[in-house]
Every structure is written in C-alpha cells, then in structure tokens.
PDB file of C-alpha atoms in Angstrom:
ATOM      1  CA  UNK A 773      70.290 133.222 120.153  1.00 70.00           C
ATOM      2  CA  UNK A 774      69.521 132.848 116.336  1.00 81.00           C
ATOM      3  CA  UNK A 775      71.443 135.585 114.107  1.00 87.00           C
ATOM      4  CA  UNK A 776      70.953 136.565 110.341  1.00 92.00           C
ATOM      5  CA  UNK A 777      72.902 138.626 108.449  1.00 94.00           C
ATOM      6  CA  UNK A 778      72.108 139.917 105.116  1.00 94.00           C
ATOM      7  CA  UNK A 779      75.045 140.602 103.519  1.00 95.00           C
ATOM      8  CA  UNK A 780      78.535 139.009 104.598  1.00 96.00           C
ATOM      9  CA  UNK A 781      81.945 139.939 102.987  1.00 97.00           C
ATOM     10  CA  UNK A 782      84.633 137.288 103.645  1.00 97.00           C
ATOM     11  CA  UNK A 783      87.949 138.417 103.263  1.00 97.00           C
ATOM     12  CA  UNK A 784      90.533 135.929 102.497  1.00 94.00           C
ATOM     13  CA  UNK A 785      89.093 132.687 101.036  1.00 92.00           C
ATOM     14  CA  UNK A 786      91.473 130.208 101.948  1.00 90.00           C
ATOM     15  CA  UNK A 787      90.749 127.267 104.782  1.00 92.00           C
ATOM     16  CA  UNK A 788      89.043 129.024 107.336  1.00 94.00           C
ATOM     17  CA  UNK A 789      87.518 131.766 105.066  1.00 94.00           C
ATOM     18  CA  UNK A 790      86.146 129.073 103.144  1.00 95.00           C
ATOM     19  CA  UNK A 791      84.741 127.055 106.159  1.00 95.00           C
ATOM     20  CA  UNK A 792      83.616 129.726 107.382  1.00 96.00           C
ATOM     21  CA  UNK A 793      81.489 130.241 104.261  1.00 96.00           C
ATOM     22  CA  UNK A 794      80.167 126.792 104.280  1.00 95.00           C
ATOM     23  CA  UNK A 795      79.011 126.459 107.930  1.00 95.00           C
ATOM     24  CA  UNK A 796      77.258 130.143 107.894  1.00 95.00           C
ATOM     25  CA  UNK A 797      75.354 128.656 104.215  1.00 94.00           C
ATOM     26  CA  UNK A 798      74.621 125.476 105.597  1.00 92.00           C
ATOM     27  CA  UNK A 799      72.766 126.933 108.673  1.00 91.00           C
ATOM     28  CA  UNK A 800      71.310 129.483 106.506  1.00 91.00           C
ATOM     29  CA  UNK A 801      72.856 132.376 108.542  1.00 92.00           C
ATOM     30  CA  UNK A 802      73.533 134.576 105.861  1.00 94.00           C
ATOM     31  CA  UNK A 803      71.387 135.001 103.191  1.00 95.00           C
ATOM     32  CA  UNK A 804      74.758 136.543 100.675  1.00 96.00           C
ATOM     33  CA  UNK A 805      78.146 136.085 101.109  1.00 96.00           C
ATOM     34  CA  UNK A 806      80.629 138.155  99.033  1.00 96.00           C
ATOM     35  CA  UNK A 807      84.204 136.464  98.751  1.00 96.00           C
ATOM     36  CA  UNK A 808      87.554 138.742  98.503  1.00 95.00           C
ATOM     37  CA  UNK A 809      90.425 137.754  97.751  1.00 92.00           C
ATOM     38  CA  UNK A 810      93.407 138.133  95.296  1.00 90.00           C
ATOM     39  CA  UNK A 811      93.473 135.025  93.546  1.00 90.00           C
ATOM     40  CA  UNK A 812      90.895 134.725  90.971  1.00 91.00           C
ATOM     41  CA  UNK A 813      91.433 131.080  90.541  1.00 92.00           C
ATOM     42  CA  UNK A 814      91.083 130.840  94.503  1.00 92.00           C
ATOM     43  CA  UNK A 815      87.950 132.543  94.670  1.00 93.00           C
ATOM     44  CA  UNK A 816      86.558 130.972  91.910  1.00 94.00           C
ATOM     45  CA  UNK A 817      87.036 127.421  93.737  1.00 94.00           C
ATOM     46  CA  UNK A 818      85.694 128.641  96.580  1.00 94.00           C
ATOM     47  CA  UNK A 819      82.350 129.979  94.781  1.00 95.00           C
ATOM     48  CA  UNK A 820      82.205 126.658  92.941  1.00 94.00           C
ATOM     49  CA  UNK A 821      82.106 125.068  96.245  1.00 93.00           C
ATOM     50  CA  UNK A 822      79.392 127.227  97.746  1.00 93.00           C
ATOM     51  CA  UNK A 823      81.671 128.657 100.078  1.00 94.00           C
ATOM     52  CA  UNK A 824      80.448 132.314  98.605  1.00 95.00           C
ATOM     53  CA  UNK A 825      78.105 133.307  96.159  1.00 95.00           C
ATOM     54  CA  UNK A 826      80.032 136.013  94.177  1.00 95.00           C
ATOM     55  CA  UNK A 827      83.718 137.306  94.269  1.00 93.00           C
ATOM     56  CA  UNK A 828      85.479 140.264  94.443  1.00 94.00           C
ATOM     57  CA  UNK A 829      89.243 141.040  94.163  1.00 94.00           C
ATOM     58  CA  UNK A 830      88.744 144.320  95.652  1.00 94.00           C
ATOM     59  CA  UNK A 831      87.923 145.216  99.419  1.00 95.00           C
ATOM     60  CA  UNK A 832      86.261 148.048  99.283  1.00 96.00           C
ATOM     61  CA  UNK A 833      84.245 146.917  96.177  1.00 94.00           C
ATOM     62  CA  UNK A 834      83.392 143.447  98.915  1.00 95.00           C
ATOM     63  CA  UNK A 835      82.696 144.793 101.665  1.00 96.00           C
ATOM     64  CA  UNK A 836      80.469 148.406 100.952  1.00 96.00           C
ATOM     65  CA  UNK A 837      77.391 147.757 102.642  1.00 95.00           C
ATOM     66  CA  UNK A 838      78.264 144.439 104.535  1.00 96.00           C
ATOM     67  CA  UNK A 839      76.725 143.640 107.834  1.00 95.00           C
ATOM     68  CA  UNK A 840      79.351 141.025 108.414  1.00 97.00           C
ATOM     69  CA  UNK A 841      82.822 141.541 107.805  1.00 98.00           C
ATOM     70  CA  UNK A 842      85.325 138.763 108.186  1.00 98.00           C
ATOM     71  CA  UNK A 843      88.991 139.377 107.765  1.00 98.00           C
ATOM     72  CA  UNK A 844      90.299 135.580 107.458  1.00 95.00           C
ATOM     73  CA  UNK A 845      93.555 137.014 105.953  1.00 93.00           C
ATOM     74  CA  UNK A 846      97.409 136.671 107.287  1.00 89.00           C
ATOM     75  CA  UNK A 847      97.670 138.386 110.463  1.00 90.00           C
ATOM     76  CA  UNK A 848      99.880 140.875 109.289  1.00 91.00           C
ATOM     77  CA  UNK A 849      96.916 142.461 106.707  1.00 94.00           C
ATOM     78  CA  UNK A 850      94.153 142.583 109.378  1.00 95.00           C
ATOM     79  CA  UNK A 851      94.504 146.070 110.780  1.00 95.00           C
ATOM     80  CA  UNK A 852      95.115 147.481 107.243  1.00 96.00           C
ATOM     81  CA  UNK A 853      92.351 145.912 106.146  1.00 96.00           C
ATOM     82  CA  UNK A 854      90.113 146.732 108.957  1.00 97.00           C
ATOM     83  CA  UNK A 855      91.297 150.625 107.990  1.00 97.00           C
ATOM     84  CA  UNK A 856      89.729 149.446 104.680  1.00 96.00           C
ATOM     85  CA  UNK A 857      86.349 147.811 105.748  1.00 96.00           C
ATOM     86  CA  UNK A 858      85.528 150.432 108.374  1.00 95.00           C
ATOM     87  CA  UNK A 859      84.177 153.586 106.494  1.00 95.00           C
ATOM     88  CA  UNK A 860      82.366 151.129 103.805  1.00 95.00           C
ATOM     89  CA  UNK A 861      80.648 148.393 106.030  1.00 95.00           C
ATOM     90  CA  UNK A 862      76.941 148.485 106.893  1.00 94.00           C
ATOM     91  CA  UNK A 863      76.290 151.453 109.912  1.00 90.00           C
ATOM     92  CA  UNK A 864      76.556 148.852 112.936  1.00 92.00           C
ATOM     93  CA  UNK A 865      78.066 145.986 111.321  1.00 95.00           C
ATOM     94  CA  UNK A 866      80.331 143.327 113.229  1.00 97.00           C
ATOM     95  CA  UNK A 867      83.673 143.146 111.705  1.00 98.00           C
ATOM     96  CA  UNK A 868      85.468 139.878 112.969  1.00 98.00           C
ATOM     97  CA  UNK A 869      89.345 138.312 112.406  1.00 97.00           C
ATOM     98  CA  UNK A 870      90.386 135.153 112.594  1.00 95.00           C
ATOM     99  CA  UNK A 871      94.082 135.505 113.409  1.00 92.00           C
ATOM    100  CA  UNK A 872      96.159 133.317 115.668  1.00 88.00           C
ATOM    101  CA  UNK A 873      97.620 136.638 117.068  1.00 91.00           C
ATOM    102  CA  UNK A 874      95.408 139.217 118.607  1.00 91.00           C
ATOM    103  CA  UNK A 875      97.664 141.857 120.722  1.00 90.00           C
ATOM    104  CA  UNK A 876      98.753 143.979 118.154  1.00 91.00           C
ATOM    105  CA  UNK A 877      95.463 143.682 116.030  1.00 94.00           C
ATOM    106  CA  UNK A 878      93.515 144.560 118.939  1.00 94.00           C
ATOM    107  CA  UNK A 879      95.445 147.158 119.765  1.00 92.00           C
ATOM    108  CA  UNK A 880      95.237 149.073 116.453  1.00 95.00           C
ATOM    109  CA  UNK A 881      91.548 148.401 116.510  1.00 95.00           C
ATOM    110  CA  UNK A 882      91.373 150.077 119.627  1.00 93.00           C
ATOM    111  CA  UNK A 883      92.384 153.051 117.823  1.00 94.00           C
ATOM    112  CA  UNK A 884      90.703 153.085 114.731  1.00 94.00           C
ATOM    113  CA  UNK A 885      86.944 152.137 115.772  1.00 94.00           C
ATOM    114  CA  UNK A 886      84.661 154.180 116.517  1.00 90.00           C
ATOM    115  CA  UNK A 887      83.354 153.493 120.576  1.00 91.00           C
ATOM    116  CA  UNK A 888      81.975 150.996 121.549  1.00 93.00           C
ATOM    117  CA  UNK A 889      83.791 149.187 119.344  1.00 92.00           C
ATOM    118  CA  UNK A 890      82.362 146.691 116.486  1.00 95.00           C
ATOM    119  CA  UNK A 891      85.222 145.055 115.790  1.00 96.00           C
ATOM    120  CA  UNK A 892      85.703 141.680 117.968  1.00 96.00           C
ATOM    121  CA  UNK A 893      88.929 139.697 117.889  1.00 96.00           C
ATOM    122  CA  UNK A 894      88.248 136.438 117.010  1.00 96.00           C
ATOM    123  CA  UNK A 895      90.423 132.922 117.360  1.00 95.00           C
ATOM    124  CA  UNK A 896      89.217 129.756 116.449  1.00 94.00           C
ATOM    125  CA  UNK A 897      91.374 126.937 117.192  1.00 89.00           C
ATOM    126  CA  UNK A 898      90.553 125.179 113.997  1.00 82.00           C
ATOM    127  CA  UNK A 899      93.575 125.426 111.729  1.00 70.00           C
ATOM    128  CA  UNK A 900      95.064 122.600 109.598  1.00 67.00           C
ATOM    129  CA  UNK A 901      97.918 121.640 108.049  1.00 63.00           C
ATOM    130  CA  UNK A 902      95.860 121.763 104.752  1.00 70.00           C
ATOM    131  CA  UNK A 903      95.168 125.282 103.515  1.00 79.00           C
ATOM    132  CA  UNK A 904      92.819 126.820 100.500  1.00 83.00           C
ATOM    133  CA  UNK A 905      89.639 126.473  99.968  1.00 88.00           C
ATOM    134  CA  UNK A 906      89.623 123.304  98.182  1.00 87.00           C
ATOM    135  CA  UNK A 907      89.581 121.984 101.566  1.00 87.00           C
ATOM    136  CA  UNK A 908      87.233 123.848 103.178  1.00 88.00           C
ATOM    137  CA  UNK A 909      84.559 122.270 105.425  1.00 90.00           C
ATOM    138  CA  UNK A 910      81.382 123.311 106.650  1.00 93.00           C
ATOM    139  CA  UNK A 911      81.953 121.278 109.753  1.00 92.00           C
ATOM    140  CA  UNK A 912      85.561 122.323 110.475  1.00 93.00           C
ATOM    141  CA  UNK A 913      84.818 124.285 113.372  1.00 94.00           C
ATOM    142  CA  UNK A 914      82.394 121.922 115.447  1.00 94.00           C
ATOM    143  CA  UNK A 915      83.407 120.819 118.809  1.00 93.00           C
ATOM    144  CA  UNK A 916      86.537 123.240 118.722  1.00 94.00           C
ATOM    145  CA  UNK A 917      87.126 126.303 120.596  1.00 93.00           C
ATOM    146  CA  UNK A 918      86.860 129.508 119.428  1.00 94.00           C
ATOM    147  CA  UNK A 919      88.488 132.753 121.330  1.00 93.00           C
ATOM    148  CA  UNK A 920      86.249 135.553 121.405  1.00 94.00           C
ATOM    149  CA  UNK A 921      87.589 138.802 122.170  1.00 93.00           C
ATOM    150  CA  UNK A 922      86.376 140.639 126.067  1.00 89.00           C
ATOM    151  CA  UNK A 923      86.794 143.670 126.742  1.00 88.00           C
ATOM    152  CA  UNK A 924      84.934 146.875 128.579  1.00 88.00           C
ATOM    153  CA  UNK A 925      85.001 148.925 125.362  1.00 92.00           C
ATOM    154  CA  UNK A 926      83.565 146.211 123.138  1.00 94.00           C
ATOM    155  CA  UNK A 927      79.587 146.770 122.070  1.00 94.00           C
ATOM    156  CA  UNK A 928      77.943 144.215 123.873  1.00 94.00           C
ATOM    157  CA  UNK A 929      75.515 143.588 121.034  1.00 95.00           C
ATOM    158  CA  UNK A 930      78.444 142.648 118.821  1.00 95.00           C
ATOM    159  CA  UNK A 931      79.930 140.766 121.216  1.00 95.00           C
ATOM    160  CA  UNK A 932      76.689 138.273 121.708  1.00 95.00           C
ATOM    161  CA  UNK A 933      76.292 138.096 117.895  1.00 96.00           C
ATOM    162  CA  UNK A 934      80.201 137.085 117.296  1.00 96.00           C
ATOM    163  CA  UNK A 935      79.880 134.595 120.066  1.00 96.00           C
ATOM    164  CA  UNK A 936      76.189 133.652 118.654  1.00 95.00           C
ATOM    165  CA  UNK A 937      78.341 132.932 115.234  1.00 96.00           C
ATOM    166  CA  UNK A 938      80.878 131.231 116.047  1.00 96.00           C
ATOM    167  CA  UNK A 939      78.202 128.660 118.380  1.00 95.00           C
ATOM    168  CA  UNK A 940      75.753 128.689 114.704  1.00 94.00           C
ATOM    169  CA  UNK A 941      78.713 126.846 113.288  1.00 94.00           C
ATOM    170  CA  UNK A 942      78.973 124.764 116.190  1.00 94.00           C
ATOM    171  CA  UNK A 943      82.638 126.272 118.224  1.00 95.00           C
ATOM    172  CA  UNK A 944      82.736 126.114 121.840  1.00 95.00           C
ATOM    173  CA  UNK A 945      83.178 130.247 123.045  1.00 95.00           C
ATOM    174  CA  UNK A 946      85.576 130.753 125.325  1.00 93.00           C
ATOM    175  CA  UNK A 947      86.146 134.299 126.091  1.00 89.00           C
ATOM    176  CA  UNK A 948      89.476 135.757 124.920  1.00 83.00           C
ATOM    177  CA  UNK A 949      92.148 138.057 127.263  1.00 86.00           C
ATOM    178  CA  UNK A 950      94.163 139.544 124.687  1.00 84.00           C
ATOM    179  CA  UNK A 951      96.949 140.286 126.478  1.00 80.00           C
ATOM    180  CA  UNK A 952      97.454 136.775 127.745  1.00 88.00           C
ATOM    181  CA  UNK A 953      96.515 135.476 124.456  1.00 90.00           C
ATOM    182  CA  UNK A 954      99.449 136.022 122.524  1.00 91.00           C
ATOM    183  CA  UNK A 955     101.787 134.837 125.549  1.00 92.00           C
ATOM    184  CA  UNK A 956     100.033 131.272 125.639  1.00 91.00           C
ATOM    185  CA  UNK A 957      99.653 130.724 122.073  1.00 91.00           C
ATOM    186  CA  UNK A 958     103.299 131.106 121.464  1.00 94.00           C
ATOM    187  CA  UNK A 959     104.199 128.209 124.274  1.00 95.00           C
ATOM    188  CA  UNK A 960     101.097 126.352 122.751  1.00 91.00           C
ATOM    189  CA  UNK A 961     100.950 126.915 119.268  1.00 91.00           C
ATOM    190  CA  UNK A 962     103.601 129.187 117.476  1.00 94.00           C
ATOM    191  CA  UNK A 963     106.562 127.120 119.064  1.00 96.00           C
ATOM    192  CA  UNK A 964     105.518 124.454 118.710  1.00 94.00           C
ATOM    193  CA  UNK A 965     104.856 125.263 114.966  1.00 94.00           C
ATOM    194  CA  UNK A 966     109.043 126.397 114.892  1.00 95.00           C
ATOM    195  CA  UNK A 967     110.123 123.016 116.884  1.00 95.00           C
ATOM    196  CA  UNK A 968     108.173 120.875 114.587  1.00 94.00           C
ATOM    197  CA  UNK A 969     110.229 122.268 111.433  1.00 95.00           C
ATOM    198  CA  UNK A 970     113.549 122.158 113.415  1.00 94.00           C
ATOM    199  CA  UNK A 971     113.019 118.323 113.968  1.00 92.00           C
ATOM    200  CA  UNK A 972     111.922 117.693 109.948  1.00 92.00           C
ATOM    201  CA  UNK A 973     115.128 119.802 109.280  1.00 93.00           C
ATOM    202  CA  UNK A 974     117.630 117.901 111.479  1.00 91.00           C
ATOM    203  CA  UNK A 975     116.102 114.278 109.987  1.00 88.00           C
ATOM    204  CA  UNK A 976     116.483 115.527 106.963  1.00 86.00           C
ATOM    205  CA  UNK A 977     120.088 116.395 107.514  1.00 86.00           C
ATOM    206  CA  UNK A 978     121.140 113.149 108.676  1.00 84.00           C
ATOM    207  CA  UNK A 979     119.558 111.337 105.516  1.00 79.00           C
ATOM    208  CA  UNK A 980     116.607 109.720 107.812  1.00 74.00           C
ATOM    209  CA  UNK A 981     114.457 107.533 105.264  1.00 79.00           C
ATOM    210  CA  UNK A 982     110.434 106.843 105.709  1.00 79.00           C
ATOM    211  CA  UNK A 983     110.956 103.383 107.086  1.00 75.00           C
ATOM    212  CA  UNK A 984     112.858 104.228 109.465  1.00 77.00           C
ATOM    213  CA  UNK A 985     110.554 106.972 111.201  1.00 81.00           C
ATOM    214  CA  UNK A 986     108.216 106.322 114.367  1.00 83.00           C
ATOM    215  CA  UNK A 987     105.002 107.576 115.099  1.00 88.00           C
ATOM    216  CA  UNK A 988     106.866 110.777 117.435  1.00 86.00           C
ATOM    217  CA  UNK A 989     108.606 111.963 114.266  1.00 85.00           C
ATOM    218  CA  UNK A 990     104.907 111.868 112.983  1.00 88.00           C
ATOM    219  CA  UNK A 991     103.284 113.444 115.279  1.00 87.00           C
ATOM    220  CA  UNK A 992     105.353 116.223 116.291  1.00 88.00           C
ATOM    221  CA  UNK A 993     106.347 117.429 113.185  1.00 87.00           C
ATOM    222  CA  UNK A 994     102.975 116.987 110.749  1.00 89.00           C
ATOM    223  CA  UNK A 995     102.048 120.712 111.157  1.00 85.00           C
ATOM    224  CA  UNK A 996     105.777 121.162 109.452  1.00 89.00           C
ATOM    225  CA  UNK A 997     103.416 121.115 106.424  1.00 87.00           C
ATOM    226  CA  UNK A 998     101.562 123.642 106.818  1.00 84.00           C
ATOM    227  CA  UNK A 999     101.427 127.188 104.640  1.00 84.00           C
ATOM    228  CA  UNK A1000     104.999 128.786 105.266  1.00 89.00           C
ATOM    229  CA  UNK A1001     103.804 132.273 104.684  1.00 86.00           C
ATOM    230  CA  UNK A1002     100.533 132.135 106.949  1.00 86.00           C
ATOM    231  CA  UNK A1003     103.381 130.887 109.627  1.00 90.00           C
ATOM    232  CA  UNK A1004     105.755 133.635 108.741  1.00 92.00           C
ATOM    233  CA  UNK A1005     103.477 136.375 109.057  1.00 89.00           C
ATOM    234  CA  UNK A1006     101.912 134.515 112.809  1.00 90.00           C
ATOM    235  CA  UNK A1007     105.641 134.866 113.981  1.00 93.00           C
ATOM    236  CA  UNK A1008     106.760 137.880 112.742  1.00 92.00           C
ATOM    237  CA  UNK A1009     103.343 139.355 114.547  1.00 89.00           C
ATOM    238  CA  UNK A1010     104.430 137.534 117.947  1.00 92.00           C
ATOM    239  CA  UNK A1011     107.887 138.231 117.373  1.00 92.00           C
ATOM    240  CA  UNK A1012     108.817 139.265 120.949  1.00 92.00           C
ATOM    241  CA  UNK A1013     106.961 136.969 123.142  1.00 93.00           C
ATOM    242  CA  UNK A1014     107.887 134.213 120.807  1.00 96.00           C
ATOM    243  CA  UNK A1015     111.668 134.979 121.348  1.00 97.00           C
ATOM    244  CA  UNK A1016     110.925 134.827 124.909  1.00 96.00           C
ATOM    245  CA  UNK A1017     109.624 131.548 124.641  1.00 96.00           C
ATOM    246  CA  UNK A1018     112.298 129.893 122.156  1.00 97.00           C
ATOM    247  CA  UNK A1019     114.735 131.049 125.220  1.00 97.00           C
ATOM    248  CA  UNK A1020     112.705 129.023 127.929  1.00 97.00           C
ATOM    249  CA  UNK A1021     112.586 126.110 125.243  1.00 97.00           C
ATOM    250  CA  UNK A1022     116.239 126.178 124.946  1.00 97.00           C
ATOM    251  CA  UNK A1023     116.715 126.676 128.419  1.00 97.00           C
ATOM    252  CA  UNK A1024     114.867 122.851 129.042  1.00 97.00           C
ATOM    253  CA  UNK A1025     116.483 121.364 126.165  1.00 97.00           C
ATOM    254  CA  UNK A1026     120.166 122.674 128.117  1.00 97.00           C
ATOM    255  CA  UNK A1027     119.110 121.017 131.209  1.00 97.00           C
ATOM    256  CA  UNK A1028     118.452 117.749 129.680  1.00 97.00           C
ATOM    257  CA  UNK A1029     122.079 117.936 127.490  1.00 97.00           C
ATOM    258  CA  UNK A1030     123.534 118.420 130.997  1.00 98.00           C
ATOM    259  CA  UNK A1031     121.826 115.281 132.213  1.00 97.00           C
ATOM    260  CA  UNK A1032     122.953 113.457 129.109  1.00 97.00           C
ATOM    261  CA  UNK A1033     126.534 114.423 129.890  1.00 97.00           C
ATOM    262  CA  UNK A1034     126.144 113.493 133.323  1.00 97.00           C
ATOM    263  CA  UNK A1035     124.797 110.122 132.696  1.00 97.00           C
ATOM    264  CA  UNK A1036     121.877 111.157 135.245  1.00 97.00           C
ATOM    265  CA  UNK A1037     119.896 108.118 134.568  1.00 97.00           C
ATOM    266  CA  UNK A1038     117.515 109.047 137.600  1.00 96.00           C
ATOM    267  CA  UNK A1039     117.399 113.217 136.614  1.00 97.00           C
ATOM    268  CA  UNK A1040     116.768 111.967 133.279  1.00 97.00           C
ATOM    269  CA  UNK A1041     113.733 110.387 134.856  1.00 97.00           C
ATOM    270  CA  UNK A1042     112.779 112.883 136.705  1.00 97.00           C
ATOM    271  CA  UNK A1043     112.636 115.268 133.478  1.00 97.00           C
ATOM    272  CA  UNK A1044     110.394 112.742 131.569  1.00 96.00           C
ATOM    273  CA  UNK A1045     107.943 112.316 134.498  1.00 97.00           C
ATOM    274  CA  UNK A1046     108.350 116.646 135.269  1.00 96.00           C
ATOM    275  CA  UNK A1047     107.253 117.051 131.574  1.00 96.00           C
ATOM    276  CA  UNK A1048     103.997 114.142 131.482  1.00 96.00           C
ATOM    277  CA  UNK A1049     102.791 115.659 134.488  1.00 96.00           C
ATOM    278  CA  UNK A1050     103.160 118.786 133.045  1.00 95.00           C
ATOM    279  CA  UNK A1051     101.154 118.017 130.279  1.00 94.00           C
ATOM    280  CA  UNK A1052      98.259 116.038 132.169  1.00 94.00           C
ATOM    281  CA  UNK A1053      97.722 119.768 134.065  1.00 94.00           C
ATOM    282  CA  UNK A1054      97.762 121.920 130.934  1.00 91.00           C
ATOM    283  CA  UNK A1055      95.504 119.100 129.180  1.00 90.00           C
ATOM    284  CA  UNK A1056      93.333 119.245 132.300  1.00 85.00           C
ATOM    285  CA  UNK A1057      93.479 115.822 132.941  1.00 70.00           C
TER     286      UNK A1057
END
C-alpha cells in the first residue's frame, strides 16, 4: 500500500523522532514535516539535517492541522500530549507513539479518542544507546520490528496506514497485544536495561580497569549508556510488572549463590545449559 501524508508533526526530535523524519523524506512520504520539541538547539540540528522542514516549540502551534501526528517523546508525556494533539490534528488524522511501554498509554487513549479510535500504539524495536538527533538515520528502522497496536476498537483504516508506515521505512509489522506487551518487554528489554547498569556499577566499585574487561562485560552492559531519563521515565511507566520481574531475576541469581555454596559443580551445569537452551527457544533458534 503506498501512503502520503501532507502535513506531519513530529513530536520529540531526538533519535527516533529524527529517524523517523529522515526515512518518511527519503521515501517522499510526506510532503511537510513540522518538528516539536523544547530544545531550540535540538530542533534546529534536526532541521539542518533534513529530519524536518520547520520547528516549533509549541504543540498545539505543531500539530493544528496535521494529518500525521507522531509523539516520539518519553513515555511518561504521551497521553498528555495526545490530550494536546487531539482537538487540533487534521479531522481523521493518525496519531502514532513510539514508546517502549504501551499499557498505560493505551489505556488512556482508550478514553480520550473519539471511536473508532485514530490513535495506534506504536513500538519499534529500534532504539540505541546513542540518542538526539545528531544521530538520526534514515535507515535506522530497516529490517527491525516494529509493534503495531490491535485491537477491536481501533479504525481499521488507521491501522493499515500505521502498519503501511512503519513497512515505507522498511520495519517488519508485527501486530502488538498490549496487555502482554508491557509484561515481555520488561523480561526482554527494561531489565535487562537495570542489570546492565548494576554490572557497570559493581566493576566500577571494585576499581576494574579497561584492560582487564572481556567481551561479556561489553556486551551486557553497552546499553548502560544510554539516555538516563528516557530509561527513568520507561521504568517508572512499567513500574509494577518490572518489580515483578526484578523478583524472578533475583530469584535465579539465589539459586545459583546456593549452588556456589554448595560446590554443585554438576547443578552449576545444569543452570548454564537450563539458561542457553532457554535462550535458543526465545531466539527461535
């Protein structure tokens, strides 16, 4: 399905406001797109880039008359912005997020939107360590997934033009069940994000030095870099199911200490080998 939009108001120019800019531009999918932000010097890079074409530090001011809304801000701002957008956007215009949380946005959507609804919940898996727009790319979101809201109350219309988007800038749709959303990212993504600072913070405390680091330090703890307050807000906003899912973690980890203080060399085994075939199932492979 080919799309067009008119006039696009991106909300929140940082990395995937930005990209998001650049891949719609590049495949000519929008013939304006209005960047809002707070940050004057931010939305000036990302004009310079060609990430937008002109800027706006106001919402309402952004977004009157849009036929695309995107709300690529924290997850806690979406559903007060979306109480923004709504009474100024184009009549019939698809209003999208780009959160890594979706239960309570969704939710509040539910209420505010006028049925069926316009707004569609919207999660690509794209995100970086790197943030702002200086490092936005117009091919960040090719060959990765993107979460696309489902639900009975959605207009199907909007629905096949978010999904026809997100494919424009060449994501892979894979349709989106909020209420298990939120439950998976935070085994997959959010703690993951909190046990990747925990390890930087212990090697830090012991006074570990770069040459003395392997490539699993590396590896599990590179997203430690990434924007604090994006990460704040993605917790805070999955607060419950994440403190679920810290308990589980440090449920495992107390197994293996009482392995360790057993000297169960073969248990100690049979955790290692539990946890690769555990991840050769959730990897599909």
């Amino acid at each position: 399905m080919t799309i067009h939009f008119e006039g696009a108001a991106i909300i929140g120019v940082g990395l995937l406001g930005a990209s998001l800019g650049l891949a719609l531009k590049k495949r000519n999918t929008v013939s304006h797109i209005t960047g809002v932000g707070r940050r004057p010097a931010s939305l000036e890079i990302a004009r310079a880039r060609g990430a937008v074409d002109s800027i706006a530090t106001d919402a309402v001011a952004g977004a009157t008359g849009a036929d695309l809304v995107v709300i690529a801000t924290p997850a806690r701002l979406v559903a007060p912005m979306l109480d923004l957008v709504l009474p100024v956007c184009a009549a019939g215009a698809l209003i999208i997020d780009v959160a890594s949380t979706k239960g309570a946005i969704c939710a509040h959507a539910r209420q505010v939107c006028p049925k069926p609804r316009r707004f569609i919940g919207c999660h690509p898996m794209a995100g970086a360590e790197s943030y702002g727009p200086e490092n936005g790319r117009a091919d960040l979101f090719t060959d990765r997934v993107c979460l696309v809201e489902k639900d009975d109350e959605l207009d199907p219309d909007a629905r096949i033009r978010a999904c026809a988007l997100w494919r424009s800038c060449g994501a892979r749709v894979v349709d989106l069940d909020v209420h298990a959303h939120d439950a998976i990212l935070a085994r997959t993504s959010h703690a993951p994000h909190v046990a990747a600072v925990a390890l930087a913070l212990v090697a830090d405390m012991c006074g570990a030095r770069r040459d003395m680091i392997g490539n699993g330090f590396l590896d599990t703890t590179r997203i430690a870099l990434s924007r604090p307050e994006i990460w704040r807000d993605i917790c805070l906003e999955n607060r419950e199911v994440l403190r679920d899912v810290l308990a589980e973690i440090r449920g495992r980890l107390s197994d293996f200490e009482n392995l360790l203080a057993a000297a169960d060399g073969p248990g100690i085994e049979t955790y290692f080998e539990a946890g690769a075939e555990a991840r050769m199932r959730v990897m599909g492979s």
